[in-house]
């Protein structure tokens, strides 16, 4: 099973930006990928996803502020976020859609937006 390791989280001021990266242990070129997040006391939500054909979708709360991208040569998925808000504070997880449709999640990286 593919292993995913996220990085790039940290403390960011409101209005700031950051880029999260997700390194996969194996080829993901034929997989759908995405990012989700979970804030304290809330359920995990998918915020950005990219299908195998490169089409992307975003949850309304991050539209215009988030960009998902992938580097198939490096088995890497990134999430760029700008104009960060306090409510973007959460643990961010990347995921890969496996061969039989299962979702494989990474261990997560904390993003805290605070002044």
N, CA, C and O atoms as a GROMACS GRO file, in nm:
protein
  460
    1UNK      N    1   0.085  -0.118   0.000
    1UNK     CA    2   0.000   0.000   0.000
    1UNK      C    3   0.089   0.124   0.000
    1UNK      O    4   0.194   0.127   0.064
    2UNK      N    5   0.046   0.226  -0.072
    2UNK     CA    6   0.125   0.348  -0.079
    2UNK      C    7   0.132   0.414   0.057
    2UNK      O    8   0.035   0.412   0.133
    3UNK      N    9   0.245   0.472   0.088
    3UNK     CA   10   0.264   0.551   0.210
    3UNK      C   11   0.275   0.698   0.169
    3UNK      O   12   0.338   0.731   0.068
    4UNK      N   13   0.213   0.785   0.249
    4UNK     CA   14   0.211   0.927   0.219
    4UNK      C   15   0.269   1.004   0.337
    4UNK      O   16   0.235   0.977   0.453
    5UNK      N   17   0.356   1.100   0.307
    5UNK     CA   18   0.415   1.183   0.412
    5UNK      C   19   0.398   1.329   0.376
    5UNK      O   20   0.449   1.376   0.274
    6UNK      N   21   0.325   1.401   0.460
    6UNK     CA   22   0.302   1.544   0.436
    6UNK      C   23   0.409   1.628   0.504
    6UNK      O   24   0.471   1.586   0.602
    7UNK      N   25   0.430   1.745   0.451
    7UNK     CA   26   0.523   1.842   0.512
    7UNK      C   27   0.480   1.982   0.472
    7UNK      O   28   0.397   2.000   0.383
    8UNK      N   29   0.537   2.081   0.540
    8UNK     CA   30   0.510   2.219   0.504
    8UNK      C   31   0.415   2.293   0.595
    8UNK      O   32   0.392   2.413   0.576
    9UNK      N   33   0.360   2.225   0.693
    9UNK     CA   34   0.270   2.293   0.786
    9UNK      C   35   0.347   2.382   0.881
    9UNK      O   36   0.470   2.381   0.884
   10UNK      N   37   0.273   2.460   0.959
   10UNK     CA   38   0.336   2.547   1.057
   10UNK      C   39   0.243   2.659   1.098
   10UNK      O   40   0.122   2.654   1.076
   11UNK      N   41   0.303   2.761   1.157
   11UNK     CA   42   0.228   2.878   1.204
   11UNK      C   43   0.236   2.988   1.099
   11UNK      O   44   0.344   3.026   1.054
   12UNK      N   45   0.120   3.038   1.060
   12UNK     CA   46   0.112   3.141   0.957
   12UNK      C   47   0.020   3.253   1.006
   12UNK      O   48  -0.079   3.228   1.074
   13UNK      N   49   0.054   3.375   0.974
   13UNK     CA   50  -0.031   3.488   1.011
   13UNK      C   51  -0.151   3.497   0.915
   13UNK      O   52  -0.141   3.455   0.800
   14UNK      N   53  -0.261   3.549   0.962
   14UNK     CA   54  -0.376   3.571   0.872
   14UNK      C   55  -0.333   3.653   0.750
   14UNK      O   56  -0.260   3.751   0.761
   15UNK      N   57  -0.381   3.610   0.635
   15UNK     CA   58  -0.342   3.676   0.511
   15UNK      C   59  -0.218   3.618   0.447
   15UNK      O   60  -0.184   3.652   0.334
   16UNK      N   61  -0.150   3.533   0.519
   16UNK     CA   62  -0.028   3.473   0.468
   16UNK      C   63  -0.055   3.357   0.375
   16UNK      O   64  -0.169   3.326   0.341
   17UNK      N   65   0.052   3.293   0.333
   17UNK     CA   66   0.039   3.180   0.242
   17UNK      C   67   0.135   3.069   0.282
   17UNK      O   68   0.231   3.091   0.356
   18UNK      N   69   0.108   2.951   0.232
   18UNK     CA   70   0.199   2.839   0.253
   18UNK      C   71   0.174   2.733   0.147
   18UNK      O   72   0.072   2.733   0.078
   19UNK      N   73   0.271   2.643   0.136
   19UNK     CA   74   0.260   2.531   0.043
   19UNK      C   75   0.283   2.401   0.119
   19UNK      O   76   0.386   2.383   0.184
   20UNK      N   77   0.188   2.314   0.111
   20UNK     CA   78   0.198   2.181   0.170
   20UNK      C   79   0.242   2.083   0.062
   20UNK      O   80   0.199   2.093  -0.053
   21UNK      N   81   0.326   1.990   0.101
   21UNK     CA   82   0.372   1.888   0.009
   21UNK      C   83   0.340   1.749   0.063
   21UNK      O   84   0.333   1.728   0.184
   22UNK      N   85   0.320   1.658  -0.028
   22UNK     CA   86   0.290   1.520   0.009
   22UNK      C   87   0.374   1.428  -0.079
   22UNK      O   88   0.360   1.429  -0.201
   23UNK      N   89   0.459   1.351  -0.017
   23UNK     CA   90   0.545   1.259  -0.090
   23UNK      C   91   0.488   1.118  -0.081
   23UNK      O   92   0.463   1.067   0.028
   24UNK      N   93   0.468   1.057  -0.196
   24UNK     CA   94   0.415   0.920  -0.201
   24UNK      C   95   0.529   0.822  -0.220
   24UNK      O   96   0.629   0.851  -0.285
   25UNK      N   97   0.512   0.704  -0.162
   25UNK     CA   98   0.617   0.603  -0.164
   25UNK      C   99   0.621   0.526  -0.296
   25UNK      O  100   0.714   0.450  -0.321
   26UNK      N  101   0.519   0.547  -0.379
   26UNK     CA  102   0.516   0.476  -0.507
   26UNK      C  103   0.445   0.560  -0.612
   26UNK      O  104   0.392   0.667  -0.583
   27UNK      N  105   0.446   0.509  -0.732
   27UNK     CA  106   0.390   0.578  -0.846
   27UNK      C  107   0.242   0.612  -0.824
   27UNK      O  108   0.163   0.526  -0.788
   28UNK      N  109   0.207   0.739  -0.846
   28UNK     CA  110   0.068   0.781  -0.830
   28UNK      C  111   0.011   0.839  -0.959
   28UNK      O  112  -0.094   0.904  -0.957
   29UNK      N  113   0.079   0.815  -1.069
   29UNK     CA  114   0.040   0.878  -1.194
   29UNK      C  115  -0.101   0.840  -1.236
   29UNK      O  116  -0.169   0.919  -1.301
   30UNK      N  117  -0.145   0.720  -1.200
   30UNK     CA  118  -0.278   0.674  -1.241
   30UNK      C  119  -0.381   0.684  -1.129
   30UNK      O  120  -0.484   0.617  -1.132
   31UNK      N  121  -0.352   0.770  -1.030
   31UNK     CA  122  -0.438   0.779  -0.913
   31UNK      C  123  -0.499   0.918  -0.899
   31UNK      O  124  -0.436   1.018  -0.930
   32UNK      N  125  -0.621   0.920  -0.852
   32UNK     CA  126  -0.676   1.046  -0.806
   32UNK      C  127  -0.609   1.083  -0.675
   32UNK      O  128  -0.574   0.996  -0.596
   33UNK      N  129  -0.592   1.212  -0.651
   33UNK     CA  130  -0.526   1.258  -0.530
   33UNK      C  131  -0.602   1.376  -0.472
   33UNK      O  132  -0.686   1.436  -0.540
   34UNK      N  133  -0.573   1.409  -0.349
   34UNK     CA  134  -0.642   1.523  -0.290
   34UNK      C  135  -0.588   1.558  -0.153
   34UNK      O  136  -0.497   1.494  -0.100
   35UNK      N  137  -0.647   1.664  -0.098
   35UNK     CA  138  -0.615   1.711   0.037
   35UNK      C  139  -0.744   1.729   0.116
   35UNK      O  140  -0.845   1.778   0.066
   36UNK      N  141  -0.735   1.688   0.240
   36UNK     CA  142  -0.844   1.711   0.332
   36UNK      C  143  -0.790   1.780   0.455
   36UNK      O  144  -0.669   1.792   0.473
   37UNK      N  145  -0.879   1.825   0.541
   37UNK     CA  146  -0.836   1.886   0.666
   37UNK      C  147  -0.938   1.856   0.775
   37UNK      O  148  -1.055   1.830   0.750
   38UNK      N  149  -0.888   1.861   0.896
   38UNK     CA  150  -0.975   1.837   1.012
   38UNK      C  151  -0.941   1.937   1.120
   38UNK      O  152  -0.830   1.938   1.174
   39UNK      N  153  -1.038   2.022   1.151
   39UNK     CA  154  -1.021   2.119   1.258
   39UNK      C  155  -1.067   2.057   1.389
   39UNK      O  156  -1.144   1.961   1.388
   40UNK      N  157  -1.021   2.110   1.501
   40UNK     CA  158  -1.060   2.054   1.631
   40UNK      C  159  -1.212   2.051   1.647
   40UNK      O  160  -1.280   2.151   1.626
   41UNK      N  161  -1.263   1.935   1.685
   41UNK     CA  162  -1.406   1.921   1.707
   41UNK      C  163  -1.490   1.910   1.582
   41UNK      O  164  -1.613   1.908   1.590
   42UNK      N  165  -1.426   1.902   1.467
   42UNK     CA  166  -1.501   1.894   1.341
   42UNK      C  167  -1.462   1.770   1.264
   42UNK      O  168  -1.357   1.709   1.288
   43UNK      N  169  -1.547   1.732   1.169
   43UNK     CA  170  -1.517   1.618   1.085
   43UNK      C  171  -1.416   1.657   0.977
   43UNK      O  172  -1.404   1.773   0.939
   44UNK      N  173  -1.347   1.556   0.930
   44UNK     CA  174  -1.254   1.579   0.821
   44UNK      C  175  -1.331   1.614   0.695
   44UNK      O  176  -1.433   1.552   0.664
   45UNK      N  177  -1.281   1.714   0.623
   45UNK     CA  178  -1.343   1.751   0.496
   45UNK      C  179  -1.238   1.754   0.386
   45UNK      O  180  -1.123   1.791   0.408
   46UNK      N  181  -1.281   1.715   0.267
   46UNK     CA  182  -1.193   1.725   0.152
   46UNK      C  183  -1.198   1.867   0.100
   46UNK      O  184  -1.306   1.919   0.073
   47UNK      N  185  -1.083   1.930   0.084
   47UNK     CA  186  -1.079   2.069   0.038
   47UNK      C  187  -1.034   2.082  -0.106
   47UNK      O  188  -1.068   2.181  -0.172
   48UNK      N  189  -0.960   1.987  -0.157
   48UNK     CA  190  -0.912   1.996  -0.295
   48UNK      C  191  -0.885   1.855  -0.346
   48UNK      O  192  -0.836   1.770  -0.273
   49UNK      N  193  -0.918   1.832  -0.471
   49UNK     CA  194  -0.891   1.702  -0.529
   49UNK      C  195  -0.858   1.717  -0.677
   49UNK      O  196  -0.904   1.809  -0.745
   50UNK      N  197  -0.778   1.623  -0.723
   50UNK     CA  198  -0.738   1.622  -0.862
   50UNK      C  199  -0.757   1.482  -0.918
   50UNK      O  200  -0.703   1.385  -0.864
   51UNK      N  201  -0.834   1.472  -1.024
   51UNK     CA  202  -0.857   1.342  -1.086
   51UNK      C  203  -0.737   1.301  -1.170
   51UNK      O  204  -0.645   1.379  -1.192
   52UNK      N  205  -0.740   1.177  -1.217
   52UNK     CA  206  -0.629   1.128  -1.299
   52UNK      C  207  -0.609   1.212  -1.424
   52UNK      O  208  -0.497   1.225  -1.474
   53UNK      N  209  -0.717   1.269  -1.475
   53UNK     CA  210  -0.706   1.349  -1.597
   53UNK      C  211  -0.664   1.493  -1.570
   53UNK      O  212  -0.655   1.574  -1.662
   54UNK      N  213  -0.638   1.524  -1.444
   54UNK     CA  214  -0.592   1.657  -1.408
   54UNK      C  215  -0.700   1.756  -1.370
   54UNK      O  216  -0.670   1.866  -1.326
   55UNK      N  217  -0.826   1.717  -1.385
   55UNK     CA  218  -0.933   1.808  -1.346
   55UNK      C  219  -0.932   1.826  -1.195
   55UNK      O  220  -0.901   1.733  -1.120
   56UNK      N  221  -0.967   1.945  -1.150
   56UNK     CA  222  -0.960   1.977  -1.008
   56UNK      C  223  -1.095   2.028  -0.956
   56UNK      O  224  -1.173   2.088  -1.030
   57UNK      N  225  -1.119   2.003  -0.830
   57UNK     CA  226  -1.235   2.059  -0.763
   57UNK      C  227  -1.191   2.107  -0.625
   57UNK      O  228  -1.097   2.054  -0.565
   58UNK      N  229  -1.262   2.208  -0.576
   58UNK     CA  230  -1.230   2.268  -0.446
   58UNK      C  231  -1.358   2.290  -0.368
   58UNK      O  232  -1.464   2.317  -0.425
   59UNK      N  233  -1.346   2.279  -0.238
   59UNK     CA  234  -1.459   2.313  -0.152
   59UNK      C  235  -1.476   2.466  -0.156
   59UNK      O  236  -1.379   2.538  -0.173
   60UNK      N  237  -1.598   2.512  -0.142
   60UNK     CA  238  -1.626   2.655  -0.157
   60UNK      C  239  -1.540   2.743  -0.067
   60UNK      O  240  -1.501   2.853  -0.105
   61UNK      N  241  -1.511   2.695   0.053
   61UNK     CA  242  -1.439   2.777   0.150
   61UNK      C  243  -1.296   2.808   0.110
   61UNK      O  244  -1.236   2.901   0.165
   62UNK      N  245  -1.239   2.734   0.015
   62UNK     CA  246  -1.100   2.760  -0.027
   62UNK      C  247  -1.090   2.800  -0.174
   62UNK      O  248  -0.980   2.828  -0.222
   63UNK      N  249  -1.201   2.801  -0.246
   63UNK     CA  250  -1.198   2.838  -0.388
   63UNK      C  251  -1.136   2.976  -0.406
   63UNK      O  252  -1.171   3.071  -0.336
   64UNK      N  253  -1.044   2.984  -0.502
   64UNK     CA  254  -0.976   3.110  -0.527
   64UNK      C  255  -0.855   3.133  -0.439
   64UNK      O  256  -0.776   3.224  -0.463
   65UNK      N  257  -0.841   3.051  -0.335
   65UNK     CA  258  -0.727   3.067  -0.242
   65UNK      C  259  -0.636   2.945  -0.240
   65UNK      O  260  -0.526   2.951  -0.186
   66UNK      N  261  -0.682   2.835  -0.296
   66UNK     CA  262  -0.606   2.711  -0.292
   66UNK      C  263  -0.581   2.659  -0.434
   66UNK      O  264  -0.664   2.676  -0.523
   67UNK      N  265  -0.465   2.596  -0.451
   67UNK     CA  266  -0.431   2.534  -0.579
   67UNK      C  267  -0.366   2.400  -0.551
   67UNK      O  268  -0.264   2.392  -0.482
   68UNK      N  269  -0.424   2.295  -0.605
   68UNK     CA  270  -0.365   2.162  -0.593
   68UNK      C  271  -0.287   2.132  -0.720
   68UNK      O  272  -0.330   2.166  -0.830
   69UNK      N  273  -0.172   2.069  -0.703
   69UNK     CA  274  -0.091   2.032  -0.818
   69UNK      C  275  -0.021   1.900  -0.788
   69UNK      O  276  -0.013   1.856  -0.674
   70UNK      N  277   0.028   1.839  -0.894
   70UNK     CA  278   0.098   1.713  -0.875
   70UNK      C  279   0.220   1.710  -0.965
   70UNK      O  280   0.223   1.770  -1.073
   71UNK      N  281   0.322   1.640  -0.918
   71UNK     CA  282   0.443   1.617  -0.996
   71UNK      C  283   0.458   1.465  -1.005
   71UNK      O  284   0.512   1.402  -0.914
   72UNK      N  285   0.411   1.408  -1.113
   72UNK     CA  286   0.412   1.263  -1.125
   72UNK      C  287   0.553   1.206  -1.130
   72UNK      O  288   0.576   1.092  -1.088
   73UNK      N  289   0.648   1.283  -1.180
   73UNK     CA  290   0.786   1.235  -1.187
   73UNK      C  291   0.845   1.216  -1.047
   73UNK      O  292   0.931   1.131  -1.025
   74UNK      N  293   0.798   1.299  -0.953
   74UNK     CA  294   0.849   1.294  -0.816
   74UNK      C  295   0.747   1.231  -0.720
   74UNK      O  296   0.770   1.228  -0.599
   75UNK      N  297   0.635   1.183  -0.773
   75UNK     CA  298   0.530   1.123  -0.688
   75UNK      C  299   0.492   1.218  -0.575
   75UNK      O  300   0.483   1.178  -0.459
   76UNK      N  301   0.469   1.343  -0.611
   76UNK     CA  302   0.442   1.446  -0.512
   76UNK      C  303   0.313   1.521  -0.544
   76UNK      O  304   0.283   1.548  -0.660
   77UNK      N  305   0.241   1.552  -0.441
   77UNK     CA  306   0.119   1.632  -0.454
   77UNK      C  307   0.136   1.757  -0.365
   77UNK      O  308   0.184   1.745  -0.252
   78UNK      N  309   0.099   1.872  -0.414
   78UNK     CA  310   0.113   1.996  -0.337
   78UNK      C  311  -0.020   2.068  -0.323
   78UNK      O  312  -0.110   2.055  -0.407
   79UNK      N  313  -0.030   2.144  -0.218
   79UNK     CA  314  -0.145   2.230  -0.197
   79UNK      C  315  -0.091   2.368  -0.160
   79UNK      O  316  -0.032   2.386  -0.054
   80UNK      N  317  -0.112   2.464  -0.248
   80UNK     CA  318  -0.073   2.602  -0.221
   80UNK      C  319  -0.197   2.676  -0.172
   80UNK      O  320  -0.305   2.666  -0.230
   81UNK      N  321  -0.179   2.749  -0.063
   81UNK     CA  322  -0.290   2.825  -0.008
   81UNK      C  323  -0.244   2.967   0.019
   81UNK      O  324  -0.132   2.989   0.065
   82UNK      N  325  -0.328   3.063  -0.011
   82UNK     CA  326  -0.298   3.204   0.010
   82UNK      C  327  -0.415   3.268   0.083
   82UNK      O  328  -0.521   3.208   0.100
   83UNK      N  329  -0.393   3.391   0.126
   83UNK     CA  330  -0.497   3.466   0.198
   83UNK      C  331  -0.555   3.382   0.311
   83UNK      O  332  -0.677   3.373   0.327
   84UNK      N  333  -0.467   3.320   0.388
   84UNK     CA  334  -0.512   3.228   0.492
   84UNK      C  335  -0.594   3.299   0.598
   84UNK      O  336  -0.569   3.415   0.633
   85UNK      N  337  -0.693   3.228   0.647
   85UNK     CA  338  -0.785   3.279   0.748
   85UNK      C  339  -0.772   3.196   0.875
   85UNK      O  340  -0.720   3.084   0.874
   86UNK      N  341  -0.820   3.253   0.985
   86UNK     CA  342  -0.816   3.180   1.112
   86UNK      C  343  -0.885   3.044   1.099
   86UNK      O  344  -0.840   2.946   1.157
   87UNK      N  345  -0.993   3.040   1.024
   87UNK     CA  346  -1.069   2.917   1.011
   87UNK      C  347  -1.002   2.812   0.922
   87UNK      O  348  -1.055   2.702   0.905
   88UNK      N  349  -0.888   2.845   0.865
   88UNK     CA  350  -0.810   2.745   0.791
   88UNK      C  351  -0.725   2.660   0.884
   88UNK      O  352  -0.663   2.564   0.840
   89UNK      N  353  -0.721   2.696   1.010
   89UNK     CA  354  -0.645   2.618   1.108
   89UNK      C  355  -0.700   2.477   1.116
   89UNK      O  356  -0.819   2.456   1.141
   90UNK      N  357  -0.612   2.379   1.095
   90UNK     CA  358  -0.654   2.239   1.094
   90UNK      C  359  -0.532   2.151   1.072
   90UNK      O  360  -0.423   2.199   1.039
   91UNK      N  361  -0.551   2.022   1.089
   91UNK     CA  362  -0.453   1.925   1.043
   91UNK      C  363  -0.488   1.892   0.899
   91UNK      O  364  -0.601   1.856   0.868
   92UNK      N  365  -0.391   1.905   0.811
   92UNK     CA  366  -0.411   1.881   0.669
   92UNK      C  367  -0.353   1.745   0.632
   92UNK      O  368  -0.240   1.710   0.668
   93UNK      N  369  -0.433   1.670   0.559
   93UNK     CA  370  -0.396   1.536   0.517
   93UNK      C  371  -0.403   1.525   0.365
   93UNK      O  372  -0.497   1.576   0.303
   94UNK      N  373  -0.306   1.460   0.306
   94UNK     CA  374  -0.320   1.428   0.165
   94UNK      C  375  -0.374   1.286   0.153
   94UNK      O  376  -0.364   1.206   0.246
   95UNK      N  377  -0.431   1.256   0.037
   95UNK     CA  378  -0.479   1.121   0.015
   95UNK      C  379  -0.458   1.080  -0.130
   95UNK      O  380  -0.442   1.163  -0.219
   96UNK      N  381  -0.460   0.951  -0.148
   96UNK     CA  382  -0.450   0.891  -0.281
   96UNK      C  383  -0.562   0.790  -0.295
   96UNK      O  384  -0.593   0.717  -0.201
   97UNK      N  385  -0.623   0.785  -0.410
   97UNK     CA  386  -0.725   0.684  -0.436
   97UNK      C  387  -0.656   0.560  -0.488
   97UNK      O  388  -0.589   0.563  -0.592
   98UNK      N  389  -0.672   0.451  -0.416
   98UNK     CA  390  -0.603   0.329  -0.451
   98UNK      C  391  -0.664   0.258  -0.570
   98UNK      O  392  -0.762   0.305  -0.628
   99UNK      N  393  -0.606   0.145  -0.605
   99UNK     CA  394  -0.644   0.072  -0.726
   99UNK      C  395  -0.786   0.022  -0.723
   99UNK      O  396  -0.850   0.011  -0.828
  100UNK      N  397  -0.838  -0.008  -0.605
  100UNK     CA  398  -0.974  -0.058  -0.596
  100UNK      C  399  -1.066   0.047  -0.533
  100UNK      O  400  -1.172   0.014  -0.479
  101UNK      N  401  -1.026   0.170  -0.542
  101UNK     CA  402  -1.108   0.280  -0.495
  101UNK      C  403  -1.094   0.316  -0.350
  101UNK      O  404  -1.163   0.405  -0.301
  102UNK      N  405  -1.004   0.248  -0.279
  102UNK     CA  406  -0.986   0.282  -0.137
  102UNK      C  407  -0.910   0.413  -0.123
  102UNK      O  408  -0.831   0.449  -0.210
  103UNK      N  409  -0.933   0.483  -0.014
  103UNK     CA  410  -0.866   0.609   0.013
  103UNK      C  411  -0.754   0.583   0.113
  103UNK      O  412  -0.777   0.530   0.221
  104UNK      N  413  -0.635   0.622   0.075
  104UNK     CA  414  -0.520   0.609   0.163
  104UNK      C  415  -0.479   0.749   0.208
  104UNK      O  416  -0.450   0.835   0.126
  105UNK      N  417  -0.478   0.771   0.339
  105UNK     CA  418  -0.446   0.903   0.395
  105UNK      C  419  -0.305   0.906   0.451
  105UNK      O  420  -0.252   0.804   0.495
  106UNK      N  421  -0.246   1.023   0.447
  106UNK     CA  422  -0.120   1.043   0.514
  106UNK      C  423  -0.143   1.067   0.663
  106UNK      O  424  -0.255   1.057   0.712
  107UNK      N  425  -0.034   1.099   0.735
  107UNK     CA  426  -0.045   1.115   0.879
  107UNK      C  427  -0.083   1.257   0.920
  107UNK      O  428  -0.119   1.282   1.035
  108UNK      N  429  -0.076   1.350   0.826
  108UNK     CA  430  -0.121   1.486   0.849
  108UNK      C  431  -0.010   1.582   0.890
  108UNK      O  432   0.094   1.541   0.941
  109UNK      N  433  -0.036   1.710   0.864
  109UNK     CA  434   0.055   1.817   0.906
  109UNK      C  435  -0.029   1.933   0.958
  109UNK      O  436  -0.129   1.971   0.898
  110UNK      N  437   0.013   1.988   1.071
  110UNK     CA  438  -0.066   2.092   1.136
  110UNK      C  439  -0.043   2.228   1.070
  110UNK      O  440   0.071   2.269   1.047
  111UNK      N  441  -0.152   2.295   1.041
  111UNK     CA  442  -0.147   2.434   0.994
  111UNK      C  443  -0.223   2.519   1.095
  111UNK      O  444  -0.340   2.494   1.123
  112UNK      N  445  -0.155   2.618   1.150
  112UNK     CA  446  -0.217   2.708   1.246
  112UNK      C  447  -0.209   2.850   1.193
  112UNK      O  448  -0.100   2.902   1.166
  113UNK      N  449  -0.324   2.912   1.179
  113UNK     CA  450  -0.330   3.051   1.133
  113UNK      C  451  -0.363   3.137   1.254
  113UNK      O  452  -0.471   3.127   1.311
  114UNK      N  453  -0.268   3.220   1.291
  114UNK     CA  454  -0.285   3.300   1.412
  114UNK      C  455  -0.194   3.423   1.405
  114UNK      O  456  -0.087   3.419   1.346
  115UNK      N  457  -0.240   3.530   1.468
  115UNK     CA  458  -0.157   3.650   1.475
  115UNK      C  459  -0.081   3.654   1.607
  115UNK      O  460  -0.006   3.748   1.632
   0.00000   0.00000   0.00000
